[in-house]
Amino acid sequence: MTSNRSPSFFELLGLAETFEIDPQDLQDRWKTAAAKVHPDRFAGGTAAERRVAMQWSAQLNEAYRTLRDPVSRARYICELNGHPVGDRPGGQLDADFLEQQMLWREALEEIRESTGSDDSQAPLHTREAVDSLRVQVEQARQACVTQVSRMIDAQCWPQAAAALQQWMFVDKFMQEVSRLKLTGS
């Protein structure tokens, strides 16, 4: 019996399906594989050979892009194991995390209100308040990364997907915090 299943991105690059990967090893494997199927190598080949080379090259590039980004890699692993995670963060968040989100949002609003404008107007904010919020959010981000890695290693897919949802929210919130302009820089 033969399988019609396409190889996973991990299989394409000869990697084990794990969250933790060595970025340099990933890049080296991608470069080696991409060189073997690069369309320029088949410039004198038949139309079918050139088309297949283009398809393999595109697939390898997609595999590399997906696996080099930790969030994309975690999403891909969850999807491979039957637990797709949507594009919008927040779908499976627990009550404690939702409460933390509200506290961070309140802190962000207080910072914005202290200057009397929103971040789109490029206000200046106090460094202390913004730095404090950044530290809190970065600590939460690190906790999410650790949790996602542990849950993937333990093959606890619903928990991995839930932790990834939190990570995605934290990353998005951190982007909002990073857009704040500071005073006293």
PDB file of C-alpha atoms in Angstrom:
ATOM      1  CA  MET A   1       0.000   0.000   0.000  1.00  0.00           C
ATOM      2  CA  THR A   2       1.374   3.414  -0.907  1.00  0.00           C
ATOM      3  CA  SER A   3       0.650   6.700   0.785  1.00  0.00           C
ATOM      4  CA  ASN A   4      -0.335   9.820  -1.131  1.00  0.00           C
ATOM      5  CA  ARG A   5       0.532  11.985   1.872  1.00  0.00           C
ATOM      6  CA  SER A   6       2.936  14.807   1.112  1.00  0.00           C
ATOM      7  CA  PRO A   7       6.043  14.903   3.267  1.00  0.00           C
ATOM      8  CA  SER A   8       5.851  17.271   6.205  1.00  0.00           C
ATOM      9  CA  PHE A   9       8.119  20.301   6.309  1.00  0.00           C
ATOM     10  CA  PHE A  10      10.186  18.466   8.917  1.00  0.00           C
ATOM     11  CA  GLU A  11      10.524  15.453   6.631  1.00  0.00           C
ATOM     12  CA  LEU A  12      11.479  17.668   3.688  1.00  0.00           C
ATOM     13  CA  LEU A  13      14.385  19.072   5.667  1.00  0.00           C
ATOM     14  CA  GLY A  14      15.337  15.838   7.447  1.00  0.00           C
ATOM     15  CA  LEU A  15      14.379  17.102  10.899  1.00  0.00           C
ATOM     16  CA  ALA A  16      12.568  15.456  13.783  1.00  0.00           C
ATOM     17  CA  GLU A  17       9.130  16.920  14.466  1.00  0.00           C
ATOM     18  CA  THR A  18      10.045  18.909  17.573  1.00  0.00           C
ATOM     19  CA  PHE A  19       9.483  22.481  18.655  1.00  0.00           C
ATOM     20  CA  GLU A  20      13.077  23.105  19.662  1.00  0.00           C
ATOM     21  CA  ILE A  21      15.317  23.209  16.619  1.00  0.00           C
ATOM     22  CA  ASP A  22      18.765  24.619  15.966  1.00  0.00           C
ATOM     23  CA  PRO A  23      18.269  27.653  13.664  1.00  0.00           C
ATOM     24  CA  GLN A  24      21.693  27.208  12.050  1.00  0.00           C
ATOM     25  CA  ASP A  25      21.049  23.511  11.392  1.00  0.00           C
ATOM     26  CA  LEU A  26      17.676  24.412   9.864  1.00  0.00           C
ATOM     27  CA  GLN A  27      19.285  27.002   7.596  1.00  0.00           C
ATOM     28  CA  ASP A  28      22.081  24.624   6.562  1.00  0.00           C
ATOM     29  CA  ARG A  29      19.600  21.862   5.717  1.00  0.00           C
ATOM     30  CA  TRP A  30      17.428  24.279   3.735  1.00  0.00           C
ATOM     31  CA  LYS A  31      20.390  25.592   1.748  1.00  0.00           C
ATOM     32  CA  THR A  32      21.605  22.079   0.932  1.00  0.00           C
ATOM     33  CA  ALA A  33      18.148  20.881  -0.129  1.00  0.00           C
ATOM     34  CA  ALA A  34      17.381  24.077  -2.057  1.00  0.00           C
ATOM     35  CA  ALA A  35      20.644  23.818  -4.003  1.00  0.00           C
ATOM     36  CA  LYS A  36      19.712  20.310  -5.191  1.00  0.00           C
ATOM     37  CA  VAL A  37      16.351  21.382  -6.639  1.00  0.00           C
ATOM     38  CA  HIS A  38      17.069  24.960  -7.635  1.00  0.00           C
ATOM     39  CA  PRO A  39      15.276  25.675 -10.935  1.00  0.00           C
ATOM     40  CA  ASP A  40      18.508  27.004 -12.526  1.00  0.00           C
ATOM     41  CA  ARG A  41      19.929  23.475 -12.360  1.00  0.00           C
ATOM     42  CA  PHE A  42      17.117  22.337 -14.649  1.00  0.00           C
ATOM     43  CA  ALA A  43      17.216  25.221 -17.125  1.00  0.00           C
ATOM     44  CA  GLY A  44      18.170  22.812 -19.919  1.00  0.00           C
ATOM     45  CA  GLY A  45      15.686  20.140 -18.812  1.00  0.00           C
ATOM     46  CA  THR A  46      12.246  19.372 -20.081  1.00  0.00           C
ATOM     47  CA  ALA A  47       9.277  21.543 -19.201  1.00  0.00           C
ATOM     48  CA  ALA A  48       8.133  18.873 -16.741  1.00  0.00           C
ATOM     49  CA  GLU A  49      11.559  18.805 -15.029  1.00  0.00           C
ATOM     50  CA  ARG A  50      11.588  22.592 -14.733  1.00  0.00           C
ATOM     51  CA  ARG A  51       8.043  22.595 -13.334  1.00  0.00           C
ATOM     52  CA  VAL A  52       8.874  19.915 -10.747  1.00  0.00           C
ATOM     53  CA  ALA A  53      12.018  21.809  -9.740  1.00  0.00           C
ATOM     54  CA  MET A  54       9.955  24.971  -9.263  1.00  0.00           C
ATOM     55  CA  GLN A  55       7.429  23.072  -7.124  1.00  0.00           C
ATOM     56  CA  TRP A  56      10.118  21.500  -4.934  1.00  0.00           C
ATOM     57  CA  SER A  57      11.889  24.806  -4.554  1.00  0.00           C
ATOM     58  CA  ALA A  58       8.671  26.573  -3.553  1.00  0.00           C
ATOM     59  CA  GLN A  59       7.828  23.832  -1.058  1.00  0.00           C
ATOM     60  CA  LEU A  60      11.303  23.947   0.499  1.00  0.00           C
ATOM     61  CA  ASN A  61      11.105  27.723   0.823  1.00  0.00           C
ATOM     62  CA  GLU A  62       7.709  27.476   2.498  1.00  0.00           C
ATOM     63  CA  ALA A  63       9.060  24.800   4.853  1.00  0.00           C
ATOM     64  CA  TYR A  64      12.009  27.000   5.792  1.00  0.00           C
ATOM     65  CA  ARG A  65       9.861  30.101   6.366  1.00  0.00           C
ATOM     66  CA  THR A  66       7.412  28.142   8.514  1.00  0.00           C
ATOM     67  CA  LEU A  67       9.980  26.312  10.632  1.00  0.00           C
ATOM     68  CA  ARG A  68      12.359  29.219  11.264  1.00  0.00           C
ATOM     69  CA  ASP A  69       9.664  31.293  13.008  1.00  0.00           C
ATOM     70  CA  PRO A  70       8.823  29.784  16.433  1.00  0.00           C
ATOM     71  CA  VAL A  71       5.139  30.784  16.373  1.00  0.00           C
ATOM     72  CA  SER A  72       4.674  29.481  12.828  1.00  0.00           C
ATOM     73  CA  ARG A  73       6.522  26.291  13.744  1.00  0.00           C
ATOM     74  CA  ALA A  74       4.310  25.700  16.800  1.00  0.00           C
ATOM     75  CA  ARG A  75       1.174  26.380  14.747  1.00  0.00           C
ATOM     76  CA  TYR A  76       2.357  23.965  12.080  1.00  0.00           C
ATOM     77  CA  ILE A  77       3.088  21.210  14.618  1.00  0.00           C
ATOM     78  CA  CYS A  78      -0.331  21.667  16.238  1.00  0.00           C
ATOM     79  CA  GLU A  79      -1.970  21.547  12.811  1.00  0.00           C
ATOM     80  CA  LEU A  80      -0.052  18.402  11.841  1.00  0.00           C
ATOM     81  CA  ASN A  81      -1.418  16.768  14.958  1.00  0.00           C
ATOM     82  CA  GLY A  82      -5.045  17.713  14.424  1.00  0.00           C
ATOM     83  CA  HIS A  83      -5.222  20.910  16.502  1.00  0.00           C
ATOM     84  CA  PRO A  84      -5.131  23.889  14.143  1.00  0.00           C
ATOM     85  CA  VAL A  85      -4.718  27.291  15.755  1.00  0.00           C
ATOM     86  CA  GLY A  86      -6.501  30.201  14.066  1.00  0.00           C
ATOM     87  CA  ASP A  87      -4.962  33.485  13.012  1.00  0.00           C
ATOM     88  CA  ARG A  88      -6.679  35.472  15.707  1.00  0.00           C
ATOM     89  CA  PRO A  89      -5.243  35.057  19.186  1.00  0.00           C
ATOM     90  CA  GLY A  90      -7.603  34.561  22.070  1.00  0.00           C
ATOM     91  CA  GLY A  91      -9.813  31.673  20.961  1.00  0.00           C
ATOM     92  CA  GLN A  92      -8.950  29.264  23.778  1.00  0.00           C
ATOM     93  CA  LEU A  93      -7.755  31.474  26.630  1.00  0.00           C
ATOM     94  CA  ASP A  94      -8.338  30.530  30.248  1.00  0.00           C
ATOM     95  CA  ALA A  95      -9.912  32.795  32.877  1.00  0.00           C
ATOM     96  CA  ASP A  96      -6.632  33.677  34.613  1.00  0.00           C
ATOM     97  CA  PHE A  97      -5.058  34.731  31.354  1.00  0.00           C
ATOM     98  CA  LEU A  98      -8.131  36.753  30.395  1.00  0.00           C
ATOM     99  CA  GLU A  99      -7.886  38.584  33.722  1.00  0.00           C
ATOM    100  CA  GLN A 100      -4.192  39.277  33.069  1.00  0.00           C
ATOM    101  CA  GLN A 101      -5.080  40.642  29.642  1.00  0.00           C
ATOM    102  CA  MET A 102      -7.553  43.061  31.226  1.00  0.00           C
ATOM    103  CA  LEU A 103      -4.923  44.266  33.711  1.00  0.00           C
ATOM    104  CA  TRP A 104      -2.386  44.850  30.931  1.00  0.00           C
ATOM    105  CA  ARG A 105      -4.997  46.682  28.837  1.00  0.00           C
ATOM    106  CA  GLU A 106      -5.831  48.908  31.808  1.00  0.00           C
ATOM    107  CA  ALA A 107      -2.132  49.642  32.347  1.00  0.00           C
ATOM    108  CA  LEU A 108      -1.720  50.481  28.663  1.00  0.00           C
ATOM    109  CA  GLU A 109      -4.748  52.787  28.752  1.00  0.00           C
ATOM    110  CA  GLU A 110      -3.413  54.543  31.864  1.00  0.00           C
ATOM    111  CA  ILE A 111      -0.126  55.168  30.073  1.00  0.00           C
ATOM    112  CA  ARG A 112      -1.945  56.530  27.043  1.00  0.00           C
ATOM    113  CA  GLU A 113      -4.283  58.660  29.130  1.00  0.00           C
ATOM    114  CA  SER A 114      -1.388  60.091  31.124  1.00  0.00           C
ATOM    115  CA  THR A 115      -0.349  61.906  27.975  1.00  0.00           C
ATOM    116  CA  GLY A 116      -3.853  62.705  26.801  1.00  0.00           C
ATOM    117  CA  SER A 117      -3.554  61.012  23.419  1.00  0.00           C
ATOM    118  CA  ASP A 118      -3.397  57.576  21.799  1.00  0.00           C
ATOM    119  CA  ASP A 119      -0.328  55.888  20.314  1.00  0.00           C
ATOM    120  CA  SER A 120      -1.282  56.827  16.750  1.00  0.00           C
ATOM    121  CA  GLN A 121      -0.602  60.469  17.657  1.00  0.00           C
ATOM    122  CA  ALA A 122       2.959  59.578  18.697  1.00  0.00           C
ATOM    123  CA  PRO A 123       2.639  60.787  22.293  1.00  0.00           C
ATOM    124  CA  LEU A 124       5.483  60.742  24.726  1.00  0.00           C
ATOM    125  CA  HIS A 125       5.080  58.409  27.702  1.00  0.00           C
ATOM    126  CA  THR A 126       7.052  57.913  30.840  1.00  0.00           C
ATOM    127  CA  ARG A 127       9.826  55.404  30.471  1.00  0.00           C
ATOM    128  CA  GLU A 128       9.173  53.780  33.842  1.00  0.00           C
ATOM    129  CA  ALA A 129       5.559  52.881  33.156  1.00  0.00           C
ATOM    130  CA  VAL A 130       6.285  51.546  29.692  1.00  0.00           C
ATOM    131  CA  ASP A 131       9.371  49.614  30.828  1.00  0.00           C
ATOM    132  CA  SER A 132       7.418  48.038  33.686  1.00  0.00           C
ATOM    133  CA  LEU A 133       4.699  46.892  31.312  1.00  0.00           C
ATOM    134  CA  ARG A 134       7.268  45.595  28.821  1.00  0.00           C
ATOM    135  CA  VAL A 135       8.985  43.536  31.513  1.00  0.00           C
ATOM    136  CA  GLN A 136       5.682  41.998  32.610  1.00  0.00           C
ATOM    137  CA  VAL A 137       4.661  41.152  29.067  1.00  0.00           C
ATOM    138  CA  GLU A 138       8.096  39.758  28.152  1.00  0.00           C
ATOM    139  CA  GLN A 139       8.032  37.504  31.223  1.00  0.00           C
ATOM    140  CA  ALA A 140       4.589  36.261  30.201  1.00  0.00           C
ATOM    141  CA  ARG A 141       5.881  35.687  26.675  1.00  0.00           C
ATOM    142  CA  GLN A 142       8.764  33.571  27.928  1.00  0.00           C
ATOM    143  CA  ALA A 143       6.353  31.552  30.066  1.00  0.00           C
ATOM    144  CA  CYS A 144       4.167  30.957  26.994  1.00  0.00           C
ATOM    145  CA  VAL A 145       7.138  29.808  24.909  1.00  0.00           C
ATOM    146  CA  THR A 146       8.191  27.383  27.633  1.00  0.00           C
ATOM    147  CA  GLN A 147       4.650  26.057  27.997  1.00  0.00           C
ATOM    148  CA  VAL A 148       4.202  25.556  24.258  1.00  0.00           C
ATOM    149  CA  SER A 149       7.517  23.705  24.035  1.00  0.00           C
ATOM    150  CA  ARG A 150       6.643  21.449  26.983  1.00  0.00           C
ATOM    151  CA  MET A 151       3.159  20.661  25.707  1.00  0.00           C
ATOM    152  CA  ILE A 152       4.420  19.856  22.216  1.00  0.00           C
ATOM    153  CA  ASP A 153       7.148  17.608  23.632  1.00  0.00           C
ATOM    154  CA  ALA A 154       4.510  15.859  25.782  1.00  0.00           C
ATOM    155  CA  GLN A 155       2.175  15.648  22.755  1.00  0.00           C
ATOM    156  CA  CYS A 156      -0.576  17.374  24.726  1.00  0.00           C
ATOM    157  CA  TRP A 157      -2.076  19.017  21.656  1.00  0.00           C
ATOM    158  CA  PRO A 158      -5.081  20.880  23.139  1.00  0.00           C
ATOM    159  CA  GLN A 159      -2.847  22.360  25.845  1.00  0.00           C
ATOM    160  CA  ALA A 160      -0.171  23.248  23.275  1.00  0.00           C
ATOM    161  CA  ALA A 161      -2.781  24.980  21.117  1.00  0.00           C
ATOM    162  CA  ALA A 162      -4.138  26.893  24.137  1.00  0.00           C
ATOM    163  CA  ALA A 163      -0.647  28.021  25.212  1.00  0.00           C
ATOM    164  CA  LEU A 164       0.070  29.068  21.626  1.00  0.00           C
ATOM    165  CA  GLN A 165      -3.086  31.200  21.607  1.00  0.00           C
ATOM    166  CA  GLN A 166      -1.780  32.983  24.702  1.00  0.00           C
ATOM    167  CA  TRP A 167       1.641  33.443  23.107  1.00  0.00           C
ATOM    168  CA  MET A 168       0.045  34.971  20.005  1.00  0.00           C
ATOM    169  CA  PHE A 169      -1.936  37.406  22.147  1.00  0.00           C
ATOM    170  CA  VAL A 170       1.168  38.372  24.143  1.00  0.00           C
ATOM    171  CA  ASP A 171       3.151  39.005  20.936  1.00  0.00           C
ATOM    172  CA  LYS A 172       0.371  41.177  19.545  1.00  0.00           C
ATOM    173  CA  PHE A 173       0.057  43.108  22.809  1.00  0.00           C
ATOM    174  CA  MET A 174       3.842  43.586  22.945  1.00  0.00           C
ATOM    175  CA  GLN A 175       3.657  45.204  19.512  1.00  0.00           C
ATOM    176  CA  GLU A 176       1.162  47.730  20.911  1.00  0.00           C
ATOM    177  CA  VAL A 177       3.439  48.480  23.843  1.00  0.00           C
ATOM    178  CA  SER A 178       6.445  48.851  21.535  1.00  0.00           C
ATOM    179  CA  ARG A 179       4.663  51.531  19.500  1.00  0.00           C
ATOM    180  CA  LEU A 180       4.498  53.854  22.507  1.00  0.00           C
ATOM    181  CA  LYS A 181       6.852  56.823  22.364  1.00  0.00           C
ATOM    182  CA  LEU A 182       8.887  57.501  25.475  1.00  0.00           C
ATOM    183  CA  THR A 183       9.942  60.592  27.363  1.00  0.00           C
ATOM    184  CA  GLY A 184      13.345  60.880  28.957  1.00  0.00           C
ATOM    185  CA  SER A 185      14.966  58.505  26.442  1.00  0.00           C
TER     186      SER A 185
END
